[in-house]
Coordinates of C-alpha atoms and ligand atoms in Angstrom, one line a residue:
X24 CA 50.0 -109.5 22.0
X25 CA 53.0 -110.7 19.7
X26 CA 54.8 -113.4 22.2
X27 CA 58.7 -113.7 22.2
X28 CA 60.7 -116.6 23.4
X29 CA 64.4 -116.9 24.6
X30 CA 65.8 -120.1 24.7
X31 CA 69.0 -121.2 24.9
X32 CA 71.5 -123.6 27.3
X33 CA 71.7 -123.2 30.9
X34 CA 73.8 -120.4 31.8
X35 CA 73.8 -118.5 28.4
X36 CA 72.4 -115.0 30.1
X37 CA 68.5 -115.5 29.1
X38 CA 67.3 -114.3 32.4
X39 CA 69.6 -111.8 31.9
X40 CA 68.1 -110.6 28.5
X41 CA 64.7 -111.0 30.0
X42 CA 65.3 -109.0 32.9
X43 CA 67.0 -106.7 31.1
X44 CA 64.0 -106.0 28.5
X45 CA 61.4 -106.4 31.3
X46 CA 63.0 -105.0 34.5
X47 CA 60.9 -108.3 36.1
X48 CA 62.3 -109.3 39.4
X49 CA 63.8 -112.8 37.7
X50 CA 66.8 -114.7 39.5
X51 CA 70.1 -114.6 37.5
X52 CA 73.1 -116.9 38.5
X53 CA 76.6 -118.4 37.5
X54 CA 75.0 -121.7 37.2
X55 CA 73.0 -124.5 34.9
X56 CA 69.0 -124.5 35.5
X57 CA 68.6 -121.2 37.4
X58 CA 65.2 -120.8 36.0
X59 CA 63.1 -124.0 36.4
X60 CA 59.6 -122.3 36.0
X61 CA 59.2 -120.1 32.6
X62 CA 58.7 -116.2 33.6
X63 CA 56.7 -114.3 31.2
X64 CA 56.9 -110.4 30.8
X65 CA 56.6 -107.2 29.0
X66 CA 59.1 -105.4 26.5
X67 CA 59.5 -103.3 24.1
X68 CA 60.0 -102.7 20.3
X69 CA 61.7 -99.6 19.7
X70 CA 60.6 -97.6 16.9
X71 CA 60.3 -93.6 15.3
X72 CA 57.3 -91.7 16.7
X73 CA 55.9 -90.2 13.9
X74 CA 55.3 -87.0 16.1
X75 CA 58.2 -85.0 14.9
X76 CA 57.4 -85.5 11.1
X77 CA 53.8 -84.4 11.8
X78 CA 54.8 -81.8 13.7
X79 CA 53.1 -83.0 16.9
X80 CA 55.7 -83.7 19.0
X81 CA 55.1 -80.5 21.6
X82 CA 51.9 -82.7 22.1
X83 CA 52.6 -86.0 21.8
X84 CA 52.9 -88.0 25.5
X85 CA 53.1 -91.6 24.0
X86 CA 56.9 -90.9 23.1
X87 CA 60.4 -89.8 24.7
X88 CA 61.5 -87.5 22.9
X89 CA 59.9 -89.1 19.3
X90 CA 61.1 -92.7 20.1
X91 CA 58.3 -94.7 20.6
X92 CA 58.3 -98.1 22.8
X93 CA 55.3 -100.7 21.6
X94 CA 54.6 -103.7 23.8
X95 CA 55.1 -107.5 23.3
X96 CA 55.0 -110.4 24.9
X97 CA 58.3 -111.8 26.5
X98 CA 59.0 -115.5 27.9
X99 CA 62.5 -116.7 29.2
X100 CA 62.4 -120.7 30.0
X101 CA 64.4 -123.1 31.4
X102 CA 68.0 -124.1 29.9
X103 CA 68.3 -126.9 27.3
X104 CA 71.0 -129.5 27.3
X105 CA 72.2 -131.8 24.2
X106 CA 69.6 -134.9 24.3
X107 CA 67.2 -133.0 26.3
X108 CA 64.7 -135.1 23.7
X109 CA 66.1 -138.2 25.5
X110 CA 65.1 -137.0 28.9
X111 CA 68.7 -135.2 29.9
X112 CA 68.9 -131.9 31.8
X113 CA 64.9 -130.6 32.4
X114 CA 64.4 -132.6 29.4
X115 CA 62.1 -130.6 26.9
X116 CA 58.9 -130.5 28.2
X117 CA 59.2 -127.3 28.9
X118 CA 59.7 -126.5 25.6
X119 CA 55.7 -127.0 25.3
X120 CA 56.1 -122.8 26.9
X121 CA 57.5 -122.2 23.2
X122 CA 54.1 -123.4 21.6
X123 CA 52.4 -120.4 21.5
X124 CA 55.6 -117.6 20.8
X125 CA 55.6 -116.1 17.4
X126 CA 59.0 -116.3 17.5
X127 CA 63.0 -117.5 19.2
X128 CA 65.2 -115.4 20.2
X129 CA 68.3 -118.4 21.0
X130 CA 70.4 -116.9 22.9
X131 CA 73.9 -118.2 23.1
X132 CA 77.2 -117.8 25.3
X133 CA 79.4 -116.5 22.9
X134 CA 82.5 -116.5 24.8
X135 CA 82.6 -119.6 25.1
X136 CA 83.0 -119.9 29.3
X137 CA 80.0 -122.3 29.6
X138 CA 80.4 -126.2 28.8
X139 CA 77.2 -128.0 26.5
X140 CA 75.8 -128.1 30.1
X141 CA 75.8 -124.7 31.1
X142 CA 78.7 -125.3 33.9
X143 CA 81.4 -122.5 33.9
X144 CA 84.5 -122.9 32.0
X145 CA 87.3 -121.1 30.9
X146 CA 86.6 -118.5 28.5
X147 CA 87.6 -119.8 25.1
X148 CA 86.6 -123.2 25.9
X149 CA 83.6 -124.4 24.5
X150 CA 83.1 -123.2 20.3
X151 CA 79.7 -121.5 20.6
X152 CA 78.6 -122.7 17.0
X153 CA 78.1 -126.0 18.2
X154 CA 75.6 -124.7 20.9
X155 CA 73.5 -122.9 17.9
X156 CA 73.4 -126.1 16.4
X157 CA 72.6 -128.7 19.3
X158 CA 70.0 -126.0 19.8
X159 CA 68.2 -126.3 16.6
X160 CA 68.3 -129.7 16.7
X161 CA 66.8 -130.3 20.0
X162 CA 63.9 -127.8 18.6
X163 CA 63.4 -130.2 15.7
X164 CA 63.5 -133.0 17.8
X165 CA 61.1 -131.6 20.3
X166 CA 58.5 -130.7 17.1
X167 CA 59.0 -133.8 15.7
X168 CA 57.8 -135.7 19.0
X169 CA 54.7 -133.4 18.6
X170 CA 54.0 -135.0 15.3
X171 CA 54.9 -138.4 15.9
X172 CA 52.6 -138.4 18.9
X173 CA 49.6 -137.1 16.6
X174 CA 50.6 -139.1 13.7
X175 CA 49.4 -142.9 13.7
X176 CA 45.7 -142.2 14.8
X177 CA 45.5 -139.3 12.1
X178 CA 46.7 -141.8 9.7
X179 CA 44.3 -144.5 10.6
X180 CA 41.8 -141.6 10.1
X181 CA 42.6 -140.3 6.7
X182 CA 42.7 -144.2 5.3
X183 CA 44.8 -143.4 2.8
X184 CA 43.6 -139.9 1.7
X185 CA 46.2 -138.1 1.9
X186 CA 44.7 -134.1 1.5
X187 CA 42.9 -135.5 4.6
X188 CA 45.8 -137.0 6.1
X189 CA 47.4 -132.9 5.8
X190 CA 44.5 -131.2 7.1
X191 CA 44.2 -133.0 10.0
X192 CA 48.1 -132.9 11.1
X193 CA 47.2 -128.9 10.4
X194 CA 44.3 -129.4 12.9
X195 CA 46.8 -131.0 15.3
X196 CA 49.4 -128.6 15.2
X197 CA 47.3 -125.8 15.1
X198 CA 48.5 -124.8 18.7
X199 CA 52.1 -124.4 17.4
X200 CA 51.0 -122.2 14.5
X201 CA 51.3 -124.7 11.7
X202 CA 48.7 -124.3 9.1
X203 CA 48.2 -127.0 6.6
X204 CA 49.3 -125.3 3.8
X205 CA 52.9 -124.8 5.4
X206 CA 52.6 -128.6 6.1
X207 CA 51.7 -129.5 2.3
X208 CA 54.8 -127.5 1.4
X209 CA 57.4 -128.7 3.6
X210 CA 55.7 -132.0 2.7
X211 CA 56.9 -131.0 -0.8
X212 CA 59.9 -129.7 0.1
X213 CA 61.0 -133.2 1.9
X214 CA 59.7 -135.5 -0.7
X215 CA 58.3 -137.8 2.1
X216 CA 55.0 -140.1 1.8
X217 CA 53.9 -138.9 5.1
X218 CA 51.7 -141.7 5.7
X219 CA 54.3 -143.8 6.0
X220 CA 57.0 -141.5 6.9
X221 CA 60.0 -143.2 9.0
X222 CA 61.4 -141.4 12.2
X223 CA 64.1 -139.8 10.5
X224 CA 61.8 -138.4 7.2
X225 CA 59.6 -137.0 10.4
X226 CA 62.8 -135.5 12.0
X227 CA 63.2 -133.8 8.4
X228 CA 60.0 -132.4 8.4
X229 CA 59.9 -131.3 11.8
X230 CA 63.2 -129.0 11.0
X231 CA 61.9 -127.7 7.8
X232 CA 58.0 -126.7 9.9
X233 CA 59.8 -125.0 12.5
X234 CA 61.9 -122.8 10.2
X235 CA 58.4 -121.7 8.9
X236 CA 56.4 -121.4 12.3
X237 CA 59.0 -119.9 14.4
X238 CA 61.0 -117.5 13.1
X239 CA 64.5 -117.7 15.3
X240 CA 67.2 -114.8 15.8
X241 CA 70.7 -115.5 17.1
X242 CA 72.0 -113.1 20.5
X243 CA 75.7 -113.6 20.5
X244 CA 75.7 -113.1 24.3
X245 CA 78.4 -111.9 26.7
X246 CA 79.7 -109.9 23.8
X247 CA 81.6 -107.9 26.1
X248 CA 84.3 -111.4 26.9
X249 CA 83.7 -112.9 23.6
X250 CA 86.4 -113.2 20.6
X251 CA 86.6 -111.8 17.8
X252 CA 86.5 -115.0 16.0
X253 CA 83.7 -116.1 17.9
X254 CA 81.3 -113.1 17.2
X255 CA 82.7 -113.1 13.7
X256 CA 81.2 -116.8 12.9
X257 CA 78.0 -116.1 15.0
X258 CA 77.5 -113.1 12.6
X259 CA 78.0 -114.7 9.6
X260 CA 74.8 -117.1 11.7
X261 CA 72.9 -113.9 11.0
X262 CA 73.4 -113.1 15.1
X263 CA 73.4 -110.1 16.8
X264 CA 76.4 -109.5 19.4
X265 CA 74.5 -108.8 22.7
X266 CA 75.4 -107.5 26.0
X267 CA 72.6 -108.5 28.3
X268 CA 74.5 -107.6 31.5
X269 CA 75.8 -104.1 30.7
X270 CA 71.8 -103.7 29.4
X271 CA 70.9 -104.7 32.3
X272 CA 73.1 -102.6 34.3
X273 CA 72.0 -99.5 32.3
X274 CA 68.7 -100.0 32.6
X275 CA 68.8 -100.5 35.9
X276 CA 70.7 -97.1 36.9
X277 CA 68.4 -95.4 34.3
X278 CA 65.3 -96.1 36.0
X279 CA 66.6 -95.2 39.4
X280 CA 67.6 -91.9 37.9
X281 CA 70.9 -92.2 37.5
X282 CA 71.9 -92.0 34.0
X283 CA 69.9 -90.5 31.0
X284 CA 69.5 -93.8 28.7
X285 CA 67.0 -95.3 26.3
X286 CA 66.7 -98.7 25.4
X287 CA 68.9 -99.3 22.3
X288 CA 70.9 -96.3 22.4
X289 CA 74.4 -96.3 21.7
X290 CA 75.5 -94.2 24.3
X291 CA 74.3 -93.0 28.3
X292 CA 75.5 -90.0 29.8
X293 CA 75.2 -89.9 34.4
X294 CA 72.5 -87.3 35.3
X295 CA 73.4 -84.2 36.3
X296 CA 74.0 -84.5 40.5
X297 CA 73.9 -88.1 40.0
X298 CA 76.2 -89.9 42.9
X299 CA 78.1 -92.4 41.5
X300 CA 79.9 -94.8 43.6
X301 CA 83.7 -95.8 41.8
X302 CA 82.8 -99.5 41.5
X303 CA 79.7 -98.4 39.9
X304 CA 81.7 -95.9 37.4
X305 CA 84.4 -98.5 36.6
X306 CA 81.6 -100.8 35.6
X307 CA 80.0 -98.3 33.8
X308 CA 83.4 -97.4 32.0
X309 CA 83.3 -100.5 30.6
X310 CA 80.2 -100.7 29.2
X311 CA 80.8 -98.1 27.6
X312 CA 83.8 -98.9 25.9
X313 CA 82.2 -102.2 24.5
X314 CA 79.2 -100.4 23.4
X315 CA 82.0 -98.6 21.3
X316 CA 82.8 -101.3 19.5
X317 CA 79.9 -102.8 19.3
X318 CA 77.7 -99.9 18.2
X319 CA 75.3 -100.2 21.0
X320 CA 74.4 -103.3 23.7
X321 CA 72.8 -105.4 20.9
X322 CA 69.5 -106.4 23.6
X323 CA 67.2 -103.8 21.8
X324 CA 68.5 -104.3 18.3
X325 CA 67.7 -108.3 18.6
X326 CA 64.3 -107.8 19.7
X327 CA 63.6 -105.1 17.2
X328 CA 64.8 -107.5 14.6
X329 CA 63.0 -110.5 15.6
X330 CA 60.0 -108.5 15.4
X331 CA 60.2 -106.0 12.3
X332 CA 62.8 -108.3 10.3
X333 CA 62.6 -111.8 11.0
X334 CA 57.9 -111.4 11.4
X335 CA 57.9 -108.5 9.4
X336 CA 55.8 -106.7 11.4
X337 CA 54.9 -102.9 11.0
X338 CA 53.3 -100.0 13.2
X339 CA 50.2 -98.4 12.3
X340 CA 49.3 -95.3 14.3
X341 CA 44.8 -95.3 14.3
X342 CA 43.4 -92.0 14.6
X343 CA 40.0 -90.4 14.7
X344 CA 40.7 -87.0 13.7
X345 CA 43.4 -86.9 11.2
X346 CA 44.5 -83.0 10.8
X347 CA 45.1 -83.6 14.5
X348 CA 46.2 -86.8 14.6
X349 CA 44.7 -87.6 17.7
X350 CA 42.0 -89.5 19.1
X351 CA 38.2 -88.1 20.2
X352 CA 39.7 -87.1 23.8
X353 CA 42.6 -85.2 22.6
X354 CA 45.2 -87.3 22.7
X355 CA 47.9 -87.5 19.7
X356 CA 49.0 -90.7 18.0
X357 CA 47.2 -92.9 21.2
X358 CA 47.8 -95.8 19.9
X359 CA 50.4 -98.1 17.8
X360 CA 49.8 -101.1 17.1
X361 CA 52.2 -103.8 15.8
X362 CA 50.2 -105.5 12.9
X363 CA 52.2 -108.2 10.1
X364 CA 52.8 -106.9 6.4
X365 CA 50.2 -107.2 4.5
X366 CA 47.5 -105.8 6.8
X367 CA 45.0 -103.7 5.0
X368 CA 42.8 -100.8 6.4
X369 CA 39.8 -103.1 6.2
X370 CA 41.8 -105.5 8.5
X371 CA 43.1 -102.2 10.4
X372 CA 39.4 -101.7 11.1
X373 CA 38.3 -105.5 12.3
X374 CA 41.6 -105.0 14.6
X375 CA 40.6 -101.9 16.1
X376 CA 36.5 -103.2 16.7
X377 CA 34.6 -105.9 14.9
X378 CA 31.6 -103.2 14.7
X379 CA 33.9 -100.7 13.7
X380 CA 35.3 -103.3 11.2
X381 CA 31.9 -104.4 9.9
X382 CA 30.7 -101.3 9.5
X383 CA 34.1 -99.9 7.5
X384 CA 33.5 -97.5 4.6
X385 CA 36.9 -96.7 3.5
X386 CA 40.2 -95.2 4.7
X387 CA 41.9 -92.3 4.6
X388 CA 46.1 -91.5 4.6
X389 CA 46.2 -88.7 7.9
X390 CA 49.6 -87.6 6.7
X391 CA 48.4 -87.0 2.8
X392 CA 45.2 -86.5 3.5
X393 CA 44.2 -89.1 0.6
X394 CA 41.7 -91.8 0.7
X395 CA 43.5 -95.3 0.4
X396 CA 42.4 -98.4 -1.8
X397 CA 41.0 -101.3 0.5
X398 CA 43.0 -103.6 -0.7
X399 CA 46.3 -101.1 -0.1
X400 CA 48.7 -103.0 1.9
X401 CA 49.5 -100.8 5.0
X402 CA 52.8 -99.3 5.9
X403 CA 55.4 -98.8 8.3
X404 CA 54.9 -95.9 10.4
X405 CA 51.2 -95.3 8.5
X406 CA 48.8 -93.0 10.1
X407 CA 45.3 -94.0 9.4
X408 CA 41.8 -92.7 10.4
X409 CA 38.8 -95.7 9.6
X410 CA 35.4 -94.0 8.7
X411 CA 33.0 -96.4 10.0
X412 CA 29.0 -96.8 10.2
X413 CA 30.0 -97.8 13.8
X414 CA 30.6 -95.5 16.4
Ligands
GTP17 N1 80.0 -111.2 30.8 C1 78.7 -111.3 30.7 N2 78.0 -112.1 31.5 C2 76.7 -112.2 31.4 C3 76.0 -111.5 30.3 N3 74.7 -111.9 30.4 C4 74.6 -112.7 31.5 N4 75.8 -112.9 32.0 C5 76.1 -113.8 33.2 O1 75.8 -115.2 32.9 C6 75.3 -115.9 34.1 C7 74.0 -116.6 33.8 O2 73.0 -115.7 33.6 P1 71.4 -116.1 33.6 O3 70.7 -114.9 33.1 O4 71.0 -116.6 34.9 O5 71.5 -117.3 32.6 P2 70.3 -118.2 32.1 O6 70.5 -118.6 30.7 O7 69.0 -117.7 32.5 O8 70.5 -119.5 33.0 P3 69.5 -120.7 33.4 O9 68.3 -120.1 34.0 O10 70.3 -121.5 34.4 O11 69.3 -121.5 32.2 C8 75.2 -114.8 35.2 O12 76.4 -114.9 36.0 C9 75.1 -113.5 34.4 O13 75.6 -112.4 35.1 C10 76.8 -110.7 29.5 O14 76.3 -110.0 28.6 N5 78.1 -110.6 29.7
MG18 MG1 67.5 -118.3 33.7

């Protein structure tokens, strides 16, 4: 499964988002280094069911009410403080959890009431651009410690081959989802001799590999007591104004019945009977209102984007039979599965069963009813049944 990472400095609300995506039983407090151990969960990417255009939805259970909810992995870690490299705060060792995510979601305190530190200022104080930025570079400091550990002995092994010297740094950093083509290029790309690369031309590369192996999205958190100015520059970062709190809240009176509200909606309405208590209605008020501005609570939208934009990944719907777009038991669009661009139905196939991908024959397009090319690169939303030799 796709795995997801929030990271950020103590205090910043990534519990919050977590919990708020996962409804995991995660402590959340005013203060730095909260969360020591990492918590991993569940969320979910919202997407169209393609129930109602296929004129399934009467049928269709895997949907409410033709939005659709796909799984991926979700990990919230420890806070990170400026020279965390250098041992301070946790230090980054647990950053070693971020190894195996696809991709950073780095959240940030936008309003500003949280020090380098993660201690609780006045809102306003600290200018949450620097954070983005102390961030990044304690990522690339934290990769770059990776390579310099590997380095020396792979250079005494290449002796002075340098393809060699490539292939086994890609062998190395294999775990963090380098390849060695992406190392040749940001090789390129830095102009360095890596065999005798100094700690700075190594700090270079290390940025330029993680821009390529993890994929990072900004959350402008605690929207709701953020300025203008603030979410403004963040935006202009390419981040998404987030309210993990009032998501929290919502989700949390949704699923005890209390309000009708999906995940990335821009609005909630109480359910009918529902008894709301006036704390709980003023809170609720508010939330509201900021949603207003904001278009909705910004939690569902970032993980959507991290996923569809930032990996560019798509949903494929499988199916067996296609006039009924359902599986052998019945059961319509069973399955989506989050696959990267590029995917074709011979891949589809291996990813569904390597016999049914080895015994593939060819593909065909359930909602045209056409037989696609092998080589067609599948689409957003595509509804595909495999005919296989395989059962
Ligand atoms: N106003 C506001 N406060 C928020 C929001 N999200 C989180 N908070 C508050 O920020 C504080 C820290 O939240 P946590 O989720 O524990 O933060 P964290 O980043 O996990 O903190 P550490 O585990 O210590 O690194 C809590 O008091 C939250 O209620 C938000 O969207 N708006
Ligand atoms: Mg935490």
């Amino acid at each position: 499964m796709l795995l997801i990472a929030l990271a950020g400095k103590p205090n910043c609300g990534k519990s919050t988002f977590f919990k708020s995506l996962t409804l995991a039983n995660v402590e959340i407090a005013n203060y730095p280094f909260t969360t020591i151990d990492a918590n991993k969960g569940v969320a979910y990417v919202r997407s169209k069911c393609p129930c109602k255009e296929l004129g399934v939805s009467d049928t269709c259970t895997q949907c409410v009410d033709g939005v659709r909810f796909t799984p991926v992995e979700l990990l919230d870690v420890a806070g990170l403080v400026p020279d965390a490299h250098l041992g301070r705060g946790l230090g980054n060792q647990f950053l070693d959890n971020l190894r195996e995510a696809d991709a950073i979601i780095q959240v940030v305190d936008a309003s500003g009431s949280t020090d380098a530190e993660g201690n609780p200022v006045d809102v306003g104080t600290r200018n949450p651009k620097e954070d983005v930025e102390f961030l990044r570079y304690e990522f690339a400091m934290w990769m770059a410690g990776i390579i310099q550990k590997h380095l020396p002995r792979l250079v005494r092994q290449a002796q002075n081959r340098e393809p060699v010297l490539i292939d086994l740094l890609g062998g190395a950093l294999a775990g963090l989802r380098i390849s060695p083509v992406e190392i040749r290029e940001a090789v390129d790309e830095c102009g360095i001799n890596l065999a005798k690369a100094t700690e700075e031309e190594i700090a270079e590369l290390a940025a330029v590999l993680l821009r390529v192996s993890k994929p990072m999205i900004i959350a402008a958190n605690k929207a709701d007591q953020a300025s203008e100015e603030n979410l403004a520059a963040l935006k202009e970062m390419g981040a998404v104004p987030t309210i993990a709190a009032g998501e929290l809240a919502l989700k949390s009176a949704a699923s005890a019945k209390l309000l009708s509200y999906l995940p990335g909606d821009s609005s909630f309405a109480p359910v009918e009977g529902a008894k709301l208590s006036a704390p709980q209605v003023k809170a609720l008020t508010m939330i509201a209102e900021n949603m207003k501005k904001l278009g909705n609570t910004g939690v569902q939208e970032t993980l959507n984007r991290v996923v569809f934009d930032e990996l560019g990944m798509i949903i494929v719907y499988p199916v067996e039979d296609e006039g009924k777009y359902c599986n052998a038991k019945g059961v319509v669009l069973p399955d989506a599965l989050l696959l990267p661009k590029g995917t074709t139905p011979r891949d589809l196939a291996f990813r569904i069963h390597t016999d049914i991908g080895n015994g593939f024959l060819y593909a065909v397009d359930a909602k045209s009813k056409m037989r696609i090319k092998d080589s067609a690169e599948l689409k957003m939303g595509d509804v595909i049944k495999i005919v296989s030799t395989a059962k």
